[in-house]
Amino acid sequence: MGNTERINWLSILRGMTILLVVMNHGRLLDTSTGDCYTFILDINKCFLPLRMPTFIMVSGALLYYSRISRGWKTPALYKDKLMRIGIPLIFCTVLGNLMQMLFNSFVKHPHLVTIDSFLQSFVLVKGLPWPHRWYLMTLILIMALYPLFALKKSKAVDCILLAVTFILKDIDFHELCSNDWFGLFTVNRYLPYFYLGIVVFKYRWYRYLASWWMTALFVVAYSVLYLSGLELVPSIITDHFPVYELLGAGMIVSISMHIDRFAPKAFKSYSGYIFQIYLFGIAFQAFVELILWRAVGCPNALAVPFYILNIAAGIYMPVAMAKVVERVPYKWVRLCFGLK
């Protein structure tokens, strides 16, 4: 498989994973229960095990493909990531607080913005505006490990280090401190999947997922485990090894490779703006959920169309916004939105 093909199916995979993330953020009030519609929660539950692990794994794969394999030096990588992740994080933190102040009476989780909470929002996310910022904080900390990732290592050493990250995955460091400062105590939960993305691309293990029978195997295994509630696998294994998550990740990777063969332009309409969709999609989804949906009276007959509208808004409104921002001649403005 050539480099162009490899990046193309990875682009398709990114499009699939951000779609799952946006779907997870989608909510619509069911007035009969006072909660979100059950069908939306059930859809999200189906993909819960694979959504963020795969999303993080793709980030690791991209780091290897675009930086490590091209010999990027640590200072250059740090500068690049601080600008590409750090500046949007600061911008979104300020923007999130501002939106909280302006629309506090509309949001589902009202929060009084004070000087203390504003300052804390730069290092904390729980209970503060736009909590999905945790990903940016965690990603910055993971990127700080770049010298370890870029270090020339044998396959055996990589496998040992990968195994260590999975061993550390389930340690709950939150018991040591009630506040997850800058996502520090979240790193161990997602570092294994990030490193897995690096290793999978480094040794081209994805090749083993390219056949139809492997795809069928992963789909069947994932589906059976989901329907059985993991009861088919001994608890001693599921308690200490992410069987469900890895099966899900393997399944969606394998599916993306097949999509590349038959529909290489799939997800092309937004796959170049994954970061912007993650950063700003939730704001447009909130508008659909809290303003438009309630303005029409939350009718059950329109639940499915509005659910689709919610997802479309979360994907394509950030894309439209990004295309406008790309035309801004000031680089610092573009950087605030995660654009070059």
XYZ file of C-alpha atoms in Angstrom:
340
model
C 0.000 0.000 0.000
C 1.494 3.326 -1.038
C 1.821 6.452 1.050
C -1.064 8.207 -0.686
C -3.402 5.271 -0.076
C -2.273 4.981 3.502
C -2.992 8.615 4.279
C -6.304 8.446 2.421
C -7.741 5.608 4.494
C -6.421 7.331 7.586
C -8.289 10.443 6.483
C -11.433 8.329 6.106
C -10.839 6.899 9.577
C -10.551 10.413 10.994
C -13.811 11.339 9.328
C -15.524 8.326 10.860
C -14.201 8.936 14.369
C -15.101 12.637 14.466
C -18.584 11.701 13.259
C -18.897 9.396 16.265
C -17.664 12.170 18.569
C -20.220 14.622 17.174
C -22.956 12.014 17.500
C -22.008 11.566 21.151
C -22.357 15.320 21.743
C -25.795 15.345 20.123
C -28.730 15.630 22.516
C -32.450 16.361 22.136
C -34.881 16.843 25.008
C -37.703 14.302 25.236
C -40.395 16.250 27.094
C -42.114 13.044 28.214
C -39.087 11.977 30.262
C -37.202 15.239 30.773
C -34.087 13.534 29.429
C -32.497 12.865 26.039
C -34.307 10.506 23.678
C -33.528 6.866 24.380
C -32.674 6.064 20.758
C -29.927 8.720 20.790
C -28.452 7.371 24.016
C -28.593 3.821 22.653
C -26.760 4.825 19.464
C -24.045 6.531 21.496
C -23.768 3.511 23.789
C -23.039 1.243 20.814
C -19.882 3.160 19.976
C -18.838 4.238 23.472
C -15.942 1.752 23.844
C -14.265 2.617 20.546
C -15.001 6.326 20.076
C -12.295 8.140 22.054
C -9.702 5.304 22.047
C -9.794 5.269 18.243
C -9.824 9.068 18.053
C -6.707 9.177 20.244
C -5.097 6.313 18.326
C -5.490 8.264 15.083
C -3.654 11.190 16.709
C -0.744 8.876 17.491
C -0.735 7.484 13.959
C -0.659 10.994 12.516
C 2.209 11.990 14.802
C 4.250 9.070 13.522
C 3.365 9.590 9.882
C 3.770 13.385 9.750
C 6.475 13.998 12.337
C 8.402 11.009 13.708
C 8.937 9.263 10.347
C 10.133 12.563 8.895
C 12.710 13.115 11.613
C 11.221 16.136 13.348
C 13.416 17.399 16.173
C 11.939 17.863 19.644
C 12.231 21.699 19.819
C 10.493 22.049 16.451
C 7.743 19.635 17.496
C 7.168 21.441 20.793
C 6.934 24.809 19.063
C 4.547 23.429 16.456
C 2.217 21.766 18.970
C 2.179 24.687 21.378
C 1.022 26.882 18.524
C -1.360 24.363 16.942
C -2.883 23.131 20.228
C -1.952 25.655 22.913
C -3.257 28.769 21.146
C -6.655 27.203 20.280
C -6.893 25.959 23.876
C -6.421 29.477 25.252
C -8.804 30.937 22.672
C -11.522 28.341 23.310
C -11.177 28.732 27.058
C -11.767 32.482 26.799
C -14.557 31.975 24.256
C -16.198 29.303 26.388
C -16.276 31.581 29.416
C -17.668 34.431 27.344
C -20.436 32.255 25.910
C -21.226 30.963 29.388
C -21.667 34.534 30.592
C -23.881 35.507 27.649
C -26.057 32.381 27.533
C -25.980 31.183 31.121
C -29.773 31.168 31.323
C -30.050 28.890 28.258
C -27.383 26.271 28.876
C -28.061 22.910 30.524
C -25.380 23.477 33.153
C -25.552 27.086 34.397
C -22.324 28.348 35.886
C -21.501 31.754 37.317
C -18.264 32.948 35.752
C -16.041 34.653 38.294
C -12.443 35.792 38.205
C -11.433 32.653 40.113
C -13.379 30.291 37.840
C -12.056 32.083 34.755
C -8.449 31.585 35.869
C -9.114 27.977 36.916
C -10.606 27.188 33.508
C -7.128 27.408 31.974
C -5.982 24.408 34.033
C -9.255 22.619 34.871
C -12.282 21.504 32.860
C -14.673 19.745 35.245
C -17.646 21.932 36.056
C -16.337 24.724 33.841
C -17.349 25.933 30.342
C -16.608 23.720 27.327
C -15.354 20.680 29.286
C -14.389 18.911 26.040
C -11.224 21.032 26.259
C -9.816 18.154 28.297
C -8.661 16.543 25.065
C -6.427 19.499 24.196
C -4.867 19.532 27.663
C -4.271 15.789 27.599
C -2.888 15.949 24.062
C -0.378 18.652 25.038
C 0.894 16.485 27.905
C 1.119 13.424 25.669
C 3.035 15.432 23.064
C 5.521 16.338 25.797
C 6.601 12.679 25.609
C 7.740 13.159 22.014
C 11.436 12.433 22.792
C 10.367 8.988 24.010
C 8.169 8.389 20.976
C 10.871 9.537 18.541
C 13.667 7.546 20.181
C 14.907 4.757 17.931
C 13.739 1.511 19.535
C 13.472 -2.125 18.572
C 10.093 -3.775 18.081
C 10.561 -5.641 21.372
C 11.169 -2.425 23.313
C 8.181 -0.752 21.680
C 5.969 -3.695 22.598
C 7.221 -3.678 26.199
C 6.599 0.057 26.547
C 3.166 -0.338 24.979
C 2.355 -3.100 27.462
C 3.479 -0.859 30.336
C 1.156 1.936 29.209
C -1.764 -0.507 29.206
C -0.817 -1.696 32.698
C -0.856 1.910 33.931
C -4.110 2.653 32.113
C -6.530 1.670 34.897
C -4.706 3.297 37.795
C -7.001 5.974 39.197
C -4.724 8.879 40.040
C -7.769 10.991 40.880
C -7.639 9.413 44.324
C -4.433 11.361 44.948
C -5.993 14.716 44.093
C -9.587 15.794 43.638
C -8.684 18.158 40.789
C -7.395 16.835 37.477
C -4.947 19.675 36.916
C -4.456 20.227 33.176
C -5.706 16.724 32.487
C -2.628 15.194 34.122
C -4.562 12.315 35.679
C -6.313 11.562 32.396
C -3.112 10.964 30.432
C -2.653 7.370 31.581
C -6.170 6.474 30.340
C -5.446 7.484 26.733
C -1.662 7.212 26.364
C -1.880 3.468 25.501
C -4.105 4.178 22.493
C -1.937 7.086 21.347
C 1.187 4.937 21.563
C -0.667 2.088 19.866
C -1.324 4.392 16.905
C 2.397 5.120 16.665
C 3.395 1.462 16.882
C 0.710 0.286 14.442
C 1.950 2.720 11.817
C 5.622 2.249 12.601
C 5.439 -1.500 11.973
C 2.523 -1.324 9.513
C 0.414 -3.700 11.577
C -2.669 -2.229 9.932
C -1.895 -4.481 6.934
C -3.374 -7.413 8.832
C -6.752 -5.653 8.955
C -7.128 -5.165 5.207
C -8.905 -8.423 4.364
C -12.669 -8.884 4.309
C -12.542 -11.870 6.630
C -10.729 -9.795 9.282
C -13.364 -7.099 8.979
C -16.128 -9.672 9.377
C -14.323 -11.192 12.364
C -14.029 -7.842 14.160
C -17.622 -6.825 13.390
C -19.020 -10.141 14.628
C -16.829 -10.196 17.735
C -17.647 -6.600 18.637
C -21.372 -7.117 18.043
C -21.518 -10.346 20.049
C -19.686 -8.797 22.973
C -21.940 -5.739 22.869
C -25.128 -7.818 22.828
C -23.849 -10.100 25.586
C -22.663 -7.236 27.772
C -19.119 -8.689 27.813
C -20.421 -11.723 29.716
C -18.742 -14.086 27.229
C -15.304 -12.892 28.305
C -14.059 -13.744 31.823
C -14.166 -10.681 34.069
C -10.537 -11.211 35.051
C -9.679 -10.316 31.436
C -12.134 -7.457 30.874
C -11.216 -5.897 34.234
C -7.565 -5.592 33.240
C -7.517 -5.539 29.445
C -9.553 -3.320 27.079
C -10.884 -6.142 24.903
C -13.953 -4.232 23.791
C -12.026 -1.033 22.984
C -9.367 -2.799 20.913
C -11.916 -4.872 19.030
C -13.838 -1.693 18.241
C -10.713 0.125 17.113
C -9.677 -2.791 14.909
C -13.160 -2.960 13.446
C -13.379 0.700 12.465
C -9.811 0.727 11.082
C -10.567 -2.309 8.936
C -13.837 -0.782 7.710
C -12.092 2.474 6.777
C -9.588 0.574 4.613
C -12.418 -1.046 2.669
C -14.224 2.269 2.263
C -11.012 3.637 0.763
C -11.144 0.994 -1.965
C -14.718 1.629 -3.039
C -15.379 5.255 -2.014
C -11.997 7.012 -1.603
C -13.663 10.427 -1.432
C -15.881 9.456 1.503
C -15.877 12.047 4.302
C -13.835 14.321 2.035
C -16.268 17.191 2.597
C -15.076 17.656 6.174
C -12.100 15.368 6.884
C -9.696 18.286 6.466
C -11.268 20.124 9.410
C -11.375 17.485 12.138
C -9.775 19.722 14.764
C -12.159 22.600 14.079
C -15.165 20.271 14.269
C -14.002 18.980 17.638
C -13.377 22.483 18.970
C -16.489 24.288 17.789
C -19.029 21.684 16.704
C -20.518 21.375 20.165
C -21.457 25.071 20.177
C -23.503 24.723 16.981
C -25.069 21.533 18.317
C -26.072 23.379 21.475
C -27.819 25.980 19.312
C -29.865 23.264 17.591
C -30.652 21.509 20.856
C -31.341 24.439 23.158
C -32.722 27.038 20.764
C -34.140 25.530 17.574
C -35.499 22.302 19.066
C -37.250 24.087 21.906
C -38.473 26.839 19.613
C -40.513 24.314 17.603
C -41.903 22.735 20.786
C -39.821 19.520 20.911
C -42.289 17.454 18.810
C -41.655 13.696 18.825
C -42.438 13.498 15.107
C -39.403 15.657 14.321
C -36.955 13.979 16.707
C -35.092 12.017 14.021
C -34.827 14.935 11.521
C -33.597 17.228 14.299
C -31.107 14.605 15.463
C -29.703 14.510 11.929
C -29.725 18.325 11.839
C -27.864 18.379 15.158
C -25.117 16.152 13.750
C -24.947 18.067 10.456
C -24.640 21.370 12.322
C -21.861 19.962 14.510
C -19.889 18.944 11.423
C -20.576 21.411 8.652
C -20.998 24.684 10.528
C -17.414 24.480 11.885
C -16.258 23.623 8.350
C -18.021 26.702 6.952
C -16.572 28.826 9.753
C -13.075 27.460 9.113
C -13.306 28.208 5.392
C -14.106 31.830 6.234
C -11.299 32.077 8.797
C -8.820 30.619 6.295
C -9.294 33.764 4.229
C -8.303 36.015 7.125
C -4.854 37.467 6.333
C -3.710 37.462 9.953
C -1.942 34.266 10.998
C -2.640 34.744 14.705
C -6.379 34.756 13.995
C -6.115 31.532 11.997
C -4.061 29.929 14.760
C -6.818 30.658 17.288
C -9.064 28.392 15.229
C -6.411 25.695 14.809
C -5.635 26.691 11.226
C -2.256 27.427 9.654
